[in-house]
Amino acid sequence: MYFNQPKEKVVAQFQSDVNTGLTSYQVADLQKKYGWNELTQKKATPFYVKFLLKFKDYLMILLILAAVISMIVDPHEWVESLIIFIVVIFNAFLGAYQENNAEKSLEALKKMSSPTAKVIRDGIKMEIPSKEVVVGDIFEIMAGDFIPTDGRILQSFNLQVDESALTGESLPVNKIENVIEKEKLPLGDQKNMVFASTVSTYGRAIAIATSIGMDNQVGKIADMLNRAESEETPLQLKLKQISKLIGYMCLVICAIVFGLELVSGLGILDAFKTSVALAVAAVPEGLATVVTIVLAIGVKKMASQNAIIRTLASVETLGSCSIICSDKTGTLTQNKMTVVKTYQNDKGIEDFATTNTDVKEMITYFALCSDGQVKEEASKLHMIGDPTETALVYALYQYGITKESLNSIYKRVDEVAFDSSRKMMSVFFQTEHGVLQLTKGAPDVVISRCKEELFDALQANETMANQALRVLALGIKQYEVMPEVIDESVEHDLTFVGLVGMIDPPRLEVKDAIAQAKSGGIKTIMITGDHLTTAKAIAADLGIFNEGDHAITGQQLDEISDEALLEEIKHITVYARVAPEHKVRIVNTWQKLQQVVAMTGDGVNDSPALKSADIGCAMGITGTDVSKNAADMILTDDNFATIIAAVKQGRGIYANIKKDVQFLLSSNIGEVITIFLASLLGLIPGLNMGIPLLPIHLLWVNLITDSLPAFAIGMEQPENVMHQKPRPKNESFFAGGLGFTIIWQGIMIGLITLSAYMYGLQTSHAVAMTMAFVTLSLGQLVHSFNVKSEKSILNKTMFNNKYLIYAFVVGVLLQVMIINIPFLSNLFSLTSLSMTNLLVSIGLAFLPLVIVEIAKWLKYKA
């Protein structure tokens, strides 16, 4: 128990220091002794278990059963049964291997977005992964931070913590630093302690880590993002249902085929083996694996492009995104604020320059009333803190003055922390002349708290805001002694000091990204806490605010009814001076209009909006841990252009999955059609059709189509996806004629394969079966090129997917080996083909390319 011990005693107990923290040697020893500040990880499913689980599929069981029965009834069939076993085992191994790789990729991405902690070590403030925190570490807590571990508070500046995850108490708890003189207390009453898994919602504090990892009061969020269970995405669930439906249909067809084979004189065993093999070949059992891998590869690619996707479902949602509500600062702009203008009542608006010493005192006050820092290390300046505040500190630094050098003159003793609803902060300093209060914030708010009339200052604020400057105001107040109550009640009767105007230039790439989004049917909306005129100026420059668009403030938004907003929101592209609840309302209103909304945010107050949005986008650099945990996507570069790049990837991934489904299902339908029609034709008197394809042939073709071209198709580059409108929210997966396309292309493959078989029957059954096998396998490899695009592929893009070319070449080589190597051809019951028969098979195999190209031409001509 540390709550009933003086803070000095707790620090001494851990041999730490409030100002300098632990030494690097102490940290190393403590990590060896206590390990990492993380949960005991849930054991991953071993590879061999994943491999064995692949055999629980009832169709696989039926196939193995057929092979076993075949060996028992006719021992001479052992070779074919052995090959079936090999193919089944290889399929299971491949599926387990792919699943393993997907899990590793996603696990690596989750770790990239793990929480961090701000600690002091060797006298230096640094940010480290929360798992590296050790007992005795001095750590800093800011509004919006996840508490990295349990700790005793040493200094509290109005700190409030949401401990609902731990205690169930919904209201934030006010934290103190004083000792509590009691022996036993419930966690909720230990107000000088902070606990892992809780969230700071207001103020700031300094604390010392008293326990880590599984020794914490809550041993469940040391690595919060890593404990999320993997879930199947809506798309994966939908495809599973499709596969199950196809499976039931195929079982019915297989039962019919079994009966037809018996009627045509085939033995029970052969008929049974053919039916079961047909079922396994027809059901796209690899579809779920293909989708998972394609999504995982896409997620990994997005991570390399500065967008960490926290859930696979978000990839699908990105493809439907139609509205992007973006914060201005740092996302649309460079987040490099620089003071360029100043205003004082007796000087008016002036350009900021260090040669102008008249404003030095004002800049000093602005810098003191901030939490920003500017440090020089290895001849390089490091800005620590909010960009607006570091701009003020840097302005002072340009005079050759550091904040630290003023500590002997201005001793900071208390503060009223910044709050987004008040839009200002106040800091108290002990000086030789008494207590000085500095209050900094939004000009309209601070000026309204000043005791003098400031019409000129308001006009100066408007003028600078019209120049797209971010403007801050400063007021002061003198006391002989510290006020008894330090809260927002002291922020009145201020004496006005002046204004500073800062510029945060737009990111160079954002303008093009917004134009690209517009061409893709995506509307960009700016939501900011800045002044309305500033927001409009930046939005107009970026192409967000155009003729006919409206711009309103949060106050004006409050005056609009929900019904009126539903009509008006389509024309509003800029929201200024907004509060967090406004963001949620904007998101919810767009969603009522069936739009898929992406929302950016970085603060703890943005979390509700990020959660409400279809795609919450947190800032990786300036974002709090709370906002990152609430988000679906984290932008590691805080850049709007990254969102558009992610949308493009999301659309491309979804398009590739549709191509995979088209390819796999049409190929499987083709196999079913071949066997089914052959069985039907076998009933015609005098027409001895026989079996077009043996079970081993179907399994082999299925293995090639599932393992080679399908994954290659998933690697296709997005084609003109940003020139298309967003996919409607509730659109069917088979919309746009995809279902019809799959069926007719499946019938086409089946008829072509059956044609090859019937042509070969003029020579012998062995030749016919070989021709059917070659035509089916090669035809599906050719068909994989058809699904590359909805438009003609007879152009330079036909060979732009090297993986598909590799898959085609390997597939062809395997077929050549099976036919021409005697050992393999005997195993597959195949025979060599004459040049005429071979050319017929090859010609028929390339026929799908011709037919589909004609169909595409007719479709787009119409």
Short mmCIF file of C-alpha atoms in Angstrom, two decimals, residues 670-671 673-674 677 693 744-760 768 771-780 782-783 786 840-852:
data_model
loop_
_atom_site.label_atom_id
_atom_site.label_comp_id
_atom_site.label_asym_id
_atom_site.label_seq_id
_atom_site.Cartn_x
_atom_site.Cartn_y
_atom_site.Cartn_z
CA GLY A 670 -16.96 -25.49 -64.64
CA GLU A 671 -15.74 -28.70 -62.97
CA ILE A 673 -20.77 -28.89 -65.18
CA THR A 674 -18.20 -31.17 -66.84
CA LEU A 677 -23.28 -33.19 -68.18
CA LEU A 693 -12.04 -36.77 -65.02
CA TRP A 744 -22.10 -18.10 -67.39
CA GLN A 745 -18.31 -18.26 -67.21
CA GLY A 746 -18.55 -21.49 -65.18
CA ILE A 747 -20.84 -23.00 -67.80
CA MET A 748 -18.39 -21.84 -70.51
CA ILE A 749 -15.45 -23.63 -68.82
CA GLY A 750 -17.54 -26.77 -68.30
CA LEU A 751 -18.71 -26.91 -71.95
CA ILE A 752 -15.20 -26.33 -73.30
CA THR A 753 -13.78 -29.10 -71.09
CA LEU A 754 -16.57 -31.47 -72.10
CA SER A 755 -15.97 -30.61 -75.79
CA ALA A 756 -12.31 -31.61 -75.41
CA TYR A 757 -13.35 -34.87 -73.78
CA MET A 758 -15.89 -35.75 -76.47
CA TYR A 759 -13.37 -34.93 -79.21
CA GLY A 760 -10.85 -37.28 -77.59
CA ALA A 768 -10.26 -38.14 -74.04
CA MET A 771 -7.51 -33.89 -73.24
CA ALA A 772 -10.21 -32.97 -70.70
CA PHE A 773 -7.58 -32.71 -67.95
CA VAL A 774 -5.26 -30.51 -70.06
CA THR A 775 -8.11 -28.30 -71.27
CA LEU A 776 -9.60 -27.82 -67.81
CA SER A 777 -6.33 -27.05 -66.01
CA LEU A 778 -4.88 -24.86 -68.77
CA GLY A 779 -8.26 -23.21 -69.41
CA GLN A 780 -8.51 -22.15 -65.76
CA VAL A 782 -5.94 -18.75 -68.95
CA HIS A 783 -9.21 -17.69 -67.35
CA ASN A 786 -9.82 -12.74 -67.82
CA VAL A 840 -7.09 -28.94 -80.00
CA SER A 841 -6.77 -28.99 -76.18
CA ILE A 842 -4.61 -25.86 -76.16
CA GLY A 843 -6.93 -24.10 -78.59
CA LEU A 844 -9.98 -24.93 -76.47
CA ALA A 845 -8.11 -23.83 -73.31
CA PHE A 846 -7.50 -20.39 -74.82
CA LEU A 847 -11.09 -20.11 -76.01
CA PRO A 848 -12.28 -18.55 -72.67
CA LEU A 849 -9.99 -15.61 -73.37
CA VAL A 850 -11.62 -15.02 -76.76
CA ILE A 851 -15.19 -15.53 -75.49
CA VAL A 852 -14.77 -13.25 -72.46
#
